[in-house]
Amino acid sequence: MTASGYRRAMRSDAADLPFATISEHDGVRFLHLDTPWVQGAMLIREPRVIVLEYVQRMMAWMLWRDQAVLTDPRALGHAVHVGLGAAALTRFTHQMLGMETTAVELNPGVIIACRMYFALPPDGAGLQVLNDDAARWAADPATAPDPSQVSWVSIGNPENNFGGKAATPLPADSPYQGTEV
């Protein structure tokens, strides 16, 4: 892809979605959305390492899982990520834990950036990245996974409104209510 083609692809067709940009410093690659605020990060030489502290904290659920469950990806269930960020959690649950993983991201520029610069593998066995509105996706039983099979849901960084509008929460009547977040 040419540089101008990449710039066109990174810009979302929707006027209200921010432009995904990349920066690097000291071996770490950062994702930004129209601002200098960091949306996600990746160690360039070790992309499976979770860099940001708040993202590491999102993995705290593993501390309460039985060791036998942690070594059997089928027992871990299905990980659902609402918002892709720099794909750190998506890479980790799919590649390190071997969990079936679905990520739902509204901004197509973020998905392209993650595929090109953040080592997000292509969709395939156990991984699906969708360009969709998460609230609409979760409300549709034809597209969302069976809630009884979902063991973990991560909802991006909803308190960070920089670079775009506030995250849309899952509907109150979503079948995912009560799933570990």
C-alpha positions as a printed NumPy array, in Angstrom:
array([[  0.   ,   0.   ,   0.   ],
       [  1.33 ,   3.435,  -0.875],
       [  1.703,   6.117,   1.762],
       [ -1.183,   8.133,   0.32 ],
       [ -3.338,   4.985,   0.102],
       [ -2.527,   4.212,   3.728],
       [ -3.478,   7.738,   4.817],
       [ -6.806,   7.45 ,   2.984],
       [ -7.461,   4.042,   4.545],
       [ -6.579,   5.217,   8.057],
       [ -9.076,   8.066,   7.837],
       [-12.489,   6.749,   8.63 ],
       [-15.323,   7.45 ,   6.214],
       [-17.365,   8.659,   9.171],
       [-16.552,  12.284,   9.919],
       [-16.94 ,  11.869,  13.678],
       [-14.329,   9.1  ,  14.014],
       [-10.758,  10.167,  14.781],
       [ -7.722,   9.569,  12.608],
       [ -5.399,   6.811,  13.853],
       [ -1.758,   7.885,  14.077],
       [  1.39 ,   6.106,  15.212],
       [  4.432,   7.272,  17.175],
       [  7.482,   5.469,  18.535],
       [  9.8  ,   6.158,  21.448],
       [ 12.48 ,   4.028,  23.061],
       [ 11.349,   0.74 ,  21.499],
       [  7.638,   1.28 ,  22.155],
       [  5.07 ,   1.966,  19.428],
       [  2.018,   4.032,  20.392],
       [ -1.443,   4.421,  18.896],
       [ -3.097,   7.85 ,  19.041],
       [ -6.519,   9.028,  17.875],
       [ -6.267,  12.633,  16.617],
       [ -4.453,  13.708,  19.797],
       [ -1.15 ,  13.128,  21.588],
       [ -3.027,  11.035,  24.172],
       [ -1.977,   7.362,  24.04 ],
       [ -4.733,   4.878,  23.156],
       [ -2.492,   1.816,  23.216],
       [  1.113,   0.66 ,  23.044],
       [  3.288,  -2.272,  22.013],
       [  6.919,  -3.227,  22.608],
       [  8.267,  -3.406,  19.071],
       [ 10.613,  -6.34 ,  19.78 ],
       [  8.153,  -8.203,  22.032],
       [  4.62 ,  -7.518,  20.77 ],
       [  2.983, -10.057,  23.108],
       [  4.094,  -8.143,  26.227],
       [  1.387,  -5.914,  27.701],
       [  3.043,  -2.498,  28.126],
       [  0.508,  -0.142,  29.698],
       [ -0.262,  -0.571,  33.389],
       [ -4.019,  -0.084,  33.054],
       [ -4.097,  -2.809,  30.386],
       [ -2.093,  -5.126,  32.648],
       [ -4.683,  -4.504,  35.371],
       [ -7.418,  -5.591,  32.974],
       [ -5.828,  -9.059,  33.086],
       [ -6.229,  -9.298,  36.885],
       [ -9.154, -11.721,  36.391],
       [ -6.53 , -14.404,  35.735],
       [ -5.448, -14.245,  39.386],
       [ -8.759, -15.788,  40.454],
       [ -8.744, -18.618,  37.93 ],
       [ -7.664, -22.125,  38.824],
       [ -4.248, -23.035,  37.375],
       [ -5.774, -25.985,  35.499],
       [ -8.211, -23.641,  33.769],
       [ -5.423, -21.273,  32.741],
       [ -3.601, -24.049,  30.909],
       [ -6.688, -25.21 ,  28.978],
       [ -7.881, -22.607,  26.436],
       [-11.243, -24.365,  26.031],
       [-11.886, -23.981,  29.759],
       [-11.069, -20.26 ,  29.582],
       [-13.982, -19.631,  27.249],
       [-14.403, -16.793,  24.766],
       [-12.784, -13.368,  25.236],
       [-14.699, -10.386,  23.84 ],
       [-12.951,  -7.024,  23.499],
       [-15.132,  -3.971,  22.974],
       [-12.73 ,  -1.515,  21.392],
       [ -9.409,  -2.691,  19.992],
       [ -6.964,  -0.045,  21.2  ],
       [ -3.512,  -1.199,  20.045],
       [ -4.733,  -4.821,  20.223],
       [ -2.644,  -5.722,  23.308],
       [ -5.444,  -7.666,  25.004],
       [ -6.582,  -9.213,  21.733],
       [ -3.061, -10.471,  20.956],
       [ -2.606, -11.722,  24.515],
       [ -5.869, -13.65 ,  24.86 ],
       [ -5.567, -15.119,  21.356],
       [ -1.829, -15.837,  21.14 ],
       [ -0.677, -16.326,  24.733],
       [ -3.79 , -17.846,  26.325],
       [ -5.112, -19.535,  23.181],
       [ -8.628, -18.28 ,  23.902],
       [-11.238, -17.872,  21.222],
       [-11.157, -14.097,  20.835],
       [-13.503, -11.555,  19.262],
       [-12.757,  -7.828,  19.097],
       [-15.367,  -5.288,  18.028],
       [-14.005,  -1.92 ,  16.885],
       [-16.028,   0.955,  15.453],
       [-13.152,   2.806,  13.772],
       [-11.816,   1.03 ,  10.653],
       [ -8.622,   3.115,  10.864],
       [ -7.809,   1.523,  14.223],
       [ -8.2  ,  -1.973,  12.761],
       [ -5.931,  -1.103,   9.829],
       [ -3.321,   0.433,  12.162],
       [ -3.361,  -2.672,  14.374],
       [ -2.94 ,  -5.001,  11.401],
       [ -0.106,  -2.939,   9.889],
       [  1.779,  -1.676,  12.967],
       [  0.67 ,  -3.575,  16.079],
       [  1.193,  -7.238,  15.096],
       [ -2.513,  -8.058,  15.038],
       [ -2.754, -11.327,  13.109],
       [ -5.357, -11.845,  10.392],
       [ -8.702, -13.313,  11.304],
       [ -8.611, -17.072,  11.431],
       [ -8.975, -19.994,  13.789],
       [ -9.955, -18.511,  17.127],
       [ -9.671, -14.824,  16.166],
       [-12.285, -12.499,  14.729],
       [-11.947,  -8.705,  14.517],
       [-15.154,  -6.931,  13.53 ],
       [-15.662,  -3.376,  12.302],
       [-18.993,  -2.668,  13.994],
       [-20.765,  -0.721,  16.718],
       [-20.368,  -2.869,  19.839],
       [-23.788,  -2.029,  21.296],
       [-25.52 ,  -3.044,  18.062],
       [-23.337,  -6.158,  17.736],
       [-23.985,  -7.312,  21.326],
       [-27.736,  -6.821,  20.946],
       [-27.937,  -9.075,  17.873],
       [-28.004, -12.787,  18.799],
       [-27.221, -13.662,  15.163],
       [-23.767, -12.038,  15.35 ],
       [-22.66 , -12.021,  19.001],
       [-21.358, -15.192,  20.654],
       [-23.533, -17.125,  23.074],
       [-23.222, -15.213,  26.381],
       [-23.039, -18.48 ,  28.316],
       [-19.771, -19.231,  26.481],
       [-18.197, -15.818,  27.069],
       [-15.929, -15.791,  30.084],
       [-14.452, -12.31 ,  29.818],
       [-15.395,  -8.96 ,  28.319],
       [-13.029,  -5.994,  28.161],
       [-14.467,  -2.582,  27.412],
       [-11.556,  -0.501,  26.156],
       [-10.831,   2.673,  28.043],
       [-14.29 ,   4.274,  28.35 ],
       [-13.129,   7.055,  30.654],
       [-10.785,   8.395,  27.943],
       [-12.85 ,  10.612,  25.657],
       [ -9.807,  12.252,  24.054],
       [ -9.671,  11.862,  20.303],
       [-13.365,  11.134,  19.865],
       [-16.743,  10.769,  21.426],
       [-17.311,   8.795,  24.616],
       [-17.463,   5.023,  24.28 ],
       [-20.918,   3.555,  23.834],
       [-21.566,   1.184,  26.73 ],
       [-23.261,  -2.141,  26.231],
       [-27.045,  -1.863,  26.563],
       [-28.445,  -2.395,  30.062],
       [-30.45 ,  -5.373,  28.808],
       [-27.456,  -6.941,  27.037],
       [-27.115, -10.689,  27.536],
       [-23.492,  -9.965,  28.515],
       [-24.509,  -8.231,  31.756],
       [-22.933, -10.149,  34.621],
       [-20.009, -11.399,  32.531],
       [-16.604, -10.662,  34.041],
       [-15.41 ,  -7.23 ,  32.99 ]])
